[in-house]
Amino acid sequence: MTTWRLTAPIDDIREPLARVLDGGERFAIATLVAVEGSAPRDPGAQMLVTASEYWGFLSGGCIEADVARHAREAMAAGAARALRYGEGSPWIDIKLACGSGITVLVEPVAKEDPALALLMESHAARQPALWMSDGNTRRAHPAESTPAFGWDGAGYAKLFEPTPRLVLIGDDAAALAAAAIAVQAGMEVVLVAPGGPDQPPYPGLPYDRTAPTEALATIGIDRWTAVAVLSHDREDDERGLAAALTSDAFYVGAIGARARLNARIAKLRGHGVGEADIVRLHAPIGLQGFGKAPRDIALSLVAEVAQAFHARSAAARSAGASISSTAPTASVSQ
């Protein structure tokens, strides 16, 4: 490796894909479709590859450059190919430190592909979509409860959920630190600071200066959104919390001393919040064991939100139907 792979941590190819589509470059998608043994990534992990760049990672750094090479060859040939690494691979010079065997499907995709348009439309609308491909033909349609990934040996189906979004209410050091950390963690972030400065603290950060209840109504809280109140003793804090707790938000948290929690809950009851919603409140906010410095609070919050998001997604998928009934059945070219 001669340069740092700063694009490697990107786990959702839709983020760079939007920019690639705007630029008109040709591209290919590489999907980890099967794993035998232990491996750094689960099936469904993806890379996006253009002639000059690639995003994402499929292993511990062992195969990404080779996958990108194959993807560019597949783009030139206009045909998909299946790659085998580790156990059962024809390339004995590429070793997997984990000792497993993995299969990667590389497919060139035309920017005019109708399935691609639906995928990106769903992404913009914050709606889940099921993407299905055998390497040659792709389909996509709106989806709700379904397993995250399925592979039947000939094609795969992958659920794309909306990006986790974190709405931060507050303007102190912890709120600013949480915004920066959450963006780096791949979340969409919206900062709500009633009566705050005219401009957001970071360029491009979505920002709302209205009261929390108005801001939450404007944003539109879906079940992929978390709300964290990091302001201190504002008169409208509890009204904002009440609106969040009675919304579809998968996580609602509030900063504050544990000794004052009963008084806060009493105010929430006064705002009409029922017991079933009150028990959803994370307070004090964040995972335990961190310090009280603003960055410690911010890190504990973002970690707790990420934990809650993955737990919610796993629970939703466990109730879904088998993905094998929707996966493509056409053969993948070798």
Short mmCIF file of C-alpha atoms in Angstrom, two decimals:
data_model
loop_
_atom_site.label_atom_id
_atom_site.label_comp_id
_atom_site.label_asym_id
_atom_site.label_seq_id
_atom_site.Cartn_x
_atom_site.Cartn_y
_atom_site.Cartn_z
CA MET A 1 0.00 0.00 0.00
CA THR A 2 1.51 3.33 -1.06
CA THR A 3 -1.27 5.66 0.14
CA TRP A 4 -3.79 5.72 2.97
CA ARG A 5 -7.18 4.26 2.02
CA LEU A 6 -9.30 7.04 3.46
CA THR A 7 -12.31 5.75 1.50
CA ALA A 8 -12.10 2.29 3.08
CA PRO A 9 -14.30 3.02 6.14
CA ILE A 10 -17.27 3.96 3.94
CA ASP A 11 -19.73 1.10 4.45
CA ASP A 12 -22.73 2.33 2.44
CA ILE A 13 -21.92 2.57 -1.27
CA ARG A 14 -24.90 4.87 -1.85
CA GLU A 15 -22.92 7.76 -0.36
CA PRO A 16 -20.13 7.79 -2.97
CA LEU A 17 -22.48 6.41 -5.65
CA ALA A 18 -24.47 9.64 -5.67
CA ARG A 19 -21.29 11.59 -6.46
CA VAL A 20 -20.14 9.08 -9.09
CA LEU A 21 -23.50 9.27 -10.86
CA ASP A 22 -23.30 13.07 -10.90
CA GLY A 23 -19.82 12.85 -12.42
CA GLY A 24 -20.83 10.37 -15.11
CA GLU A 25 -18.00 7.88 -14.44
CA ARG A 26 -18.37 4.18 -15.20
CA PHE A 27 -18.45 1.98 -12.13
CA ALA A 28 -18.79 -1.53 -10.79
CA ILE A 29 -20.15 -2.93 -7.54
CA ALA A 30 -18.31 -5.71 -5.70
CA THR A 31 -20.37 -7.67 -3.17
CA LEU A 32 -19.17 -10.19 -0.61
CA VAL A 33 -21.75 -12.89 -1.25
CA ALA A 34 -20.44 -15.91 0.69
CA VAL A 35 -18.14 -16.63 3.62
CA GLU A 36 -16.90 -20.04 4.77
CA GLY A 37 -15.24 -19.79 8.17
CA SER A 38 -14.51 -16.58 10.05
CA ALA A 39 -13.95 -13.32 8.20
CA PRO A 40 -13.67 -9.60 9.01
CA ARG A 41 -16.86 -8.78 7.09
CA ASP A 42 -20.28 -10.38 6.87
CA PRO A 43 -21.93 -11.29 3.56
CA GLY A 44 -23.49 -8.22 2.01
CA ALA A 45 -20.48 -5.94 2.46
CA GLN A 46 -19.78 -3.98 -0.71
CA MET A 47 -17.22 -1.91 -2.58
CA LEU A 48 -17.84 0.70 -5.26
CA VAL A 49 -15.13 0.88 -7.92
CA THR A 50 -14.43 3.43 -10.66
CA ALA A 51 -11.48 3.73 -13.01
CA SER A 52 -9.60 5.90 -10.49
CA GLU A 53 -10.99 5.14 -7.02
CA TYR A 54 -12.73 2.59 -4.85
CA TRP A 55 -14.73 2.82 -1.65
CA GLY A 56 -15.44 0.30 1.09
CA PHE A 57 -13.69 -2.90 2.15
CA LEU A 58 -14.45 -6.62 2.04
CA SER A 59 -11.65 -8.07 4.16
CA GLY A 60 -8.89 -6.90 6.44
CA GLY A 61 -7.15 -5.18 3.53
CA CYS A 62 -5.99 -8.44 1.91
CA ILE A 63 -7.98 -8.38 -1.31
CA GLU A 64 -9.38 -4.89 -1.96
CA ALA A 65 -6.77 -3.82 -4.54
CA ASP A 66 -7.22 -7.09 -6.42
CA VAL A 67 -11.01 -6.78 -6.32
CA ALA A 68 -10.70 -3.26 -7.73
CA ARG A 69 -8.48 -4.59 -10.54
CA HIS A 70 -11.02 -7.26 -11.43
CA ALA A 71 -13.83 -4.72 -11.26
CA ARG A 72 -12.07 -2.52 -13.81
CA GLU A 73 -11.51 -5.50 -16.06
CA ALA A 74 -15.18 -6.40 -15.71
CA MET A 75 -16.14 -2.85 -16.70
CA ALA A 76 -13.92 -3.08 -19.78
CA ALA A 77 -15.38 -6.46 -20.74
CA GLY A 78 -18.94 -5.54 -19.85
CA ALA A 79 -19.47 -8.79 -17.95
CA ALA A 80 -19.76 -9.81 -14.30
CA ARG A 81 -17.36 -12.21 -12.67
CA ALA A 82 -17.22 -14.24 -9.46
CA LEU A 83 -13.99 -14.14 -7.45
CA ARG A 84 -12.85 -16.70 -4.90
CA TYR A 85 -10.27 -15.85 -2.24
CA GLY A 86 -8.72 -17.96 0.51
CA GLU A 87 -9.73 -21.61 0.73
CA GLY A 88 -10.58 -22.91 -2.75
CA SER A 89 -9.06 -19.91 -4.54
CA PRO A 90 -7.00 -20.24 -7.73
CA TRP A 91 -4.78 -17.35 -6.55
CA ILE A 92 -2.39 -18.88 -4.05
CA ASP A 93 -0.42 -15.63 -3.81
CA ILE A 94 -3.35 -13.80 -2.15
CA LYS A 95 -3.66 -15.01 1.42
CA LEU A 96 -6.48 -14.38 3.90
CA ALA A 97 -5.13 -14.00 7.42
CA CYS A 98 -8.39 -15.35 8.88
CA GLY A 99 -7.98 -18.64 7.00
CA SER A 100 -11.49 -18.53 5.56
CA GLY A 101 -12.82 -18.76 2.03
CA ILE A 102 -14.87 -15.93 0.57
CA THR A 103 -16.71 -15.31 -2.69
CA VAL A 104 -17.08 -11.85 -4.24
CA LEU A 105 -19.41 -10.99 -7.10
CA VAL A 106 -18.16 -8.11 -9.24
CA GLU A 107 -20.67 -6.51 -11.59
CA PRO A 108 -20.43 -3.49 -13.88
CA VAL A 109 -23.59 -1.38 -13.62
CA ALA A 110 -24.86 1.11 -16.16
CA LYS A 111 -25.88 4.45 -14.70
CA GLU A 112 -29.15 4.18 -16.68
CA ASP A 113 -30.11 0.92 -14.94
CA PRO A 114 -33.74 1.31 -13.71
CA ALA A 115 -32.95 -0.63 -10.53
CA LEU A 116 -30.22 1.87 -9.73
CA ALA A 117 -32.62 4.77 -10.14
CA LEU A 118 -35.08 3.19 -7.72
CA LEU A 119 -32.32 2.48 -5.21
CA MET A 120 -31.15 6.09 -5.19
CA GLU A 121 -34.71 7.44 -5.11
CA SER A 122 -35.43 5.31 -2.05
CA HIS A 123 -32.22 6.54 -0.45
CA ALA A 124 -33.17 10.18 -0.98
CA ALA A 125 -36.67 9.53 0.37
CA ARG A 126 -35.35 7.62 3.42
CA GLN A 127 -37.22 4.46 2.46
CA PRO A 128 -35.82 0.89 2.61
CA ALA A 129 -35.21 -0.89 -0.67
CA LEU A 130 -34.40 -4.47 -1.64
CA TRP A 131 -31.69 -4.73 -4.29
CA MET A 132 -31.43 -8.03 -6.20
CA SER A 133 -28.83 -9.05 -8.74
CA ASP A 134 -27.35 -12.10 -10.47
CA GLY A 135 -24.51 -9.98 -11.82
CA ASN A 136 -26.21 -9.45 -15.16
CA THR A 137 -29.72 -8.30 -14.33
CA ARG A 138 -30.71 -6.13 -11.39
CA ARG A 139 -34.05 -5.42 -9.77
CA ALA A 140 -35.06 -3.20 -6.89
CA HIS A 141 -38.29 -2.52 -5.08
CA PRO A 142 -39.48 -1.00 -1.80
CA ALA A 143 -39.08 -3.34 1.17
CA GLU A 144 -40.01 -3.54 4.80
CA SER A 145 -39.17 -6.50 7.07
CA THR A 146 -36.67 -8.81 5.40
CA PRO A 147 -33.29 -10.33 6.26
CA ALA A 148 -30.35 -8.08 5.49
CA PHE A 149 -28.75 -10.33 2.88
CA GLY A 150 -29.33 -13.58 1.03
CA TRP A 151 -27.36 -15.56 -1.57
CA ASP A 152 -28.62 -18.70 -3.30
CA GLY A 153 -25.45 -19.48 -5.26
CA ALA A 154 -26.70 -17.72 -8.36
CA GLY A 155 -27.78 -14.29 -7.18
CA TYR A 156 -28.09 -12.14 -4.11
CA ALA A 157 -30.63 -9.88 -2.45
CA LYS A 158 -29.51 -7.05 -0.19
CA LEU A 159 -31.64 -4.81 1.98
CA PHE A 160 -30.66 -1.15 1.91
CA GLU A 161 -32.03 0.71 4.92
CA PRO A 162 -32.11 4.50 5.29
CA THR A 163 -28.96 5.98 6.77
CA PRO A 164 -29.20 6.32 10.56
CA ARG A 165 -29.96 9.94 11.43
CA LEU A 166 -29.15 11.71 14.69
CA VAL A 167 -31.03 14.86 15.67
CA LEU A 168 -29.09 16.76 18.32
CA ILE A 169 -30.92 19.40 20.35
CA GLY A 170 -28.48 21.78 22.00
CA ASP A 171 -25.62 24.13 21.32
CA ASP A 172 -23.00 23.36 23.95
CA ALA A 173 -19.63 21.64 23.60
CA ALA A 174 -21.05 18.12 23.90
CA ALA A 175 -23.60 18.77 21.12
CA LEU A 176 -20.91 20.13 18.80
CA ALA A 177 -18.59 17.21 19.56
CA ALA A 178 -21.41 14.71 19.02
CA ALA A 179 -22.24 16.26 15.65
CA ALA A 180 -18.65 15.89 14.47
CA ILE A 181 -18.27 12.32 15.73
CA ALA A 182 -21.61 11.19 14.31
CA VAL A 183 -20.78 12.57 10.86
CA GLN A 184 -17.49 10.67 10.93
CA ALA A 185 -19.44 7.54 11.94
CA GLY A 186 -21.49 7.78 8.75
CA MET A 187 -24.70 9.13 10.27
CA GLU A 188 -26.86 11.91 8.95
CA VAL A 189 -26.85 14.67 11.54
CA VAL A 190 -29.26 17.54 12.14
CA LEU A 191 -28.46 20.15 14.79
CA VAL A 192 -31.33 21.96 16.51
CA ALA A 193 -30.33 25.07 18.46
CA PRO A 194 -33.32 27.35 19.14
CA GLY A 195 -32.30 30.96 18.66
CA GLY A 196 -28.74 29.93 17.84
CA PRO A 197 -26.28 31.67 15.52
CA ASP A 198 -27.33 32.34 11.94
CA GLN A 199 -24.92 29.78 10.45
CA PRO A 200 -24.30 26.14 11.43
CA PRO A 201 -21.07 25.36 13.30
CA TYR A 202 -19.78 23.18 10.45
CA PRO A 203 -20.25 23.91 6.72
CA GLY A 204 -23.05 21.85 5.21
CA LEU A 205 -24.46 20.61 8.53
CA PRO A 206 -28.28 20.68 8.46
CA TYR A 207 -29.35 23.17 11.11
CA ASP A 208 -32.64 24.35 12.60
CA ARG A 209 -33.01 27.40 14.87
CA THR A 210 -36.67 26.88 15.82
CA ALA A 211 -38.12 25.35 18.99
CA PRO A 212 -37.56 21.59 19.35
CA THR A 213 -41.19 20.61 18.72
CA GLU A 214 -41.32 22.69 15.55
CA ALA A 215 -37.92 21.44 14.40
CA LEU A 216 -38.84 17.78 14.90
CA ALA A 217 -42.07 18.26 12.96
CA THR A 218 -40.15 19.91 10.12
CA ILE A 219 -37.46 17.22 10.04
CA GLY A 220 -39.96 14.34 10.09
CA ILE A 221 -38.91 11.67 12.58
CA ASP A 222 -38.89 8.17 11.11
CA ARG A 223 -37.88 4.86 12.66
CA TRP A 224 -34.28 5.28 11.49
CA THR A 225 -33.90 8.54 13.44
CA ALA A 226 -32.47 9.09 16.92
CA VAL A 227 -33.14 12.22 18.99
CA ALA A 228 -30.80 13.42 21.73
CA VAL A 229 -31.52 16.42 23.96
CA LEU A 230 -28.21 17.92 25.06
CA SER A 231 -29.44 21.34 26.12
CA HIS A 232 -29.67 22.27 29.79
CA ASP A 233 -32.87 23.37 31.53
CA ARG A 234 -34.55 25.00 28.57
CA GLU A 235 -38.25 25.49 29.13
CA ASP A 236 -39.05 23.62 25.93
CA ASP A 237 -36.75 20.63 26.54
CA GLU A 238 -39.52 18.40 27.90
CA ARG A 239 -41.91 19.39 25.11
CA GLY A 240 -39.24 18.37 22.61
CA LEU A 241 -38.65 15.13 24.50
CA ALA A 242 -42.37 14.43 24.56
CA ALA A 243 -42.59 14.91 20.80
CA ALA A 244 -39.60 12.61 20.28
CA LEU A 245 -40.87 9.88 22.61
CA THR A 246 -44.25 9.74 20.88
CA SER A 247 -42.61 9.61 17.43
CA ASP A 248 -41.16 6.66 15.50
CA ALA A 249 -37.59 7.46 16.66
CA PHE A 250 -35.63 4.30 17.47
CA TYR A 251 -33.71 6.13 20.21
CA VAL A 252 -34.51 9.10 22.45
CA GLY A 253 -32.03 10.32 25.04
CA ALA A 254 -31.58 13.30 27.33
CA ILE A 255 -28.64 14.67 29.24
CA GLY A 256 -29.06 15.50 32.92
CA ALA A 257 -28.42 14.31 36.44
CA ARG A 258 -30.00 11.03 37.53
CA ALA A 259 -31.27 12.76 40.67
CA ARG A 260 -33.51 14.97 38.51
CA LEU A 261 -34.89 12.18 36.37
CA ASN A 262 -38.12 11.70 38.36
CA ALA A 263 -38.98 15.38 38.00
CA ARG A 264 -38.36 15.17 34.26
CA ILE A 265 -40.58 12.11 33.94
CA ALA A 266 -43.34 13.91 35.82
CA LYS A 267 -43.16 16.75 33.30
CA LEU A 268 -43.30 14.26 30.43
CA ARG A 269 -46.44 12.74 31.91
CA GLY A 270 -47.85 16.24 32.09
CA HIS A 271 -47.22 16.58 28.36
CA GLY A 272 -49.28 13.45 27.72
CA VAL A 273 -46.49 10.90 27.33
CA GLY A 274 -47.65 7.41 28.33
CA GLU A 275 -45.69 4.91 30.36
CA ALA A 276 -44.89 2.73 27.34
CA ASP A 277 -43.12 5.68 25.73
CA ILE A 278 -41.47 6.97 28.92
CA VAL A 279 -39.59 3.69 29.36
CA ARG A 280 -37.96 4.32 25.97
CA LEU A 281 -36.09 7.33 27.37
CA HIS A 282 -32.32 6.91 27.70
CA ALA A 283 -31.41 9.09 30.67
CA PRO A 284 -28.76 9.84 31.69
CA ILE A 285 -27.65 9.81 28.10
CA GLY A 286 -24.92 7.61 26.64
CA LEU A 287 -23.15 4.37 27.53
CA GLN A 288 -21.81 4.10 31.06
CA GLY A 289 -18.11 4.15 31.89
CA PHE A 290 -17.12 7.29 30.00
CA GLY A 291 -15.89 10.56 31.49
CA LYS A 292 -17.77 13.85 31.78
CA ALA A 293 -15.71 15.86 29.29
CA PRO A 294 -17.72 17.02 26.24
CA ARG A 295 -15.97 14.60 23.89
CA ASP A 296 -16.48 11.72 26.31
CA ILE A 297 -20.19 12.50 26.54
CA ALA A 298 -20.40 12.81 22.76
CA LEU A 299 -18.58 9.53 22.15
CA SER A 300 -20.74 7.66 24.68
CA LEU A 301 -23.87 9.07 23.03
CA VAL A 302 -22.90 8.20 19.46
CA ALA A 303 -21.85 4.70 20.56
CA GLU A 304 -25.19 4.16 22.32
CA VAL A 305 -27.11 5.39 19.28
CA ALA A 306 -25.15 3.08 16.97
CA GLN A 307 -25.75 0.16 19.34
CA ALA A 308 -29.49 0.90 19.47
CA PHE A 309 -29.69 1.21 15.68
CA HIS A 310 -28.07 -2.15 15.03
CA ALA A 311 -30.20 -3.82 17.71
CA ARG A 312 -33.37 -2.35 16.16
CA SER A 313 -32.36 -3.42 12.66
CA ALA A 314 -31.50 -6.94 13.81
CA ALA A 315 -34.84 -7.28 15.61
CA ALA A 316 -36.75 -6.04 12.57
CA ARG A 317 -34.93 -8.42 10.24
CA SER A 318 -35.49 -11.42 12.51
CA ALA A 319 -39.23 -11.07 11.88
CA GLY A 320 -38.80 -10.93 8.10
CA ALA A 321 -39.51 -13.65 5.55
CA SER A 322 -36.78 -15.80 4.07
CA ILE A 323 -34.87 -13.90 1.45
CA SER A 324 -34.35 -17.02 -0.66
CA SER A 325 -37.81 -16.63 -2.16
CA THR A 326 -36.86 -13.28 -3.68
CA ALA A 327 -33.22 -13.83 -4.65
CA PRO A 328 -32.44 -14.13 -8.37
CA THR A 329 -31.80 -17.58 -9.81
CA ALA A 330 -29.86 -16.86 -13.01
CA SER A 331 -26.28 -18.11 -13.10
CA VAL A 332 -23.37 -15.82 -12.43
CA SER A 333 -20.66 -15.69 -15.06
CA GLN A 334 -17.24 -16.91 -13.99
#
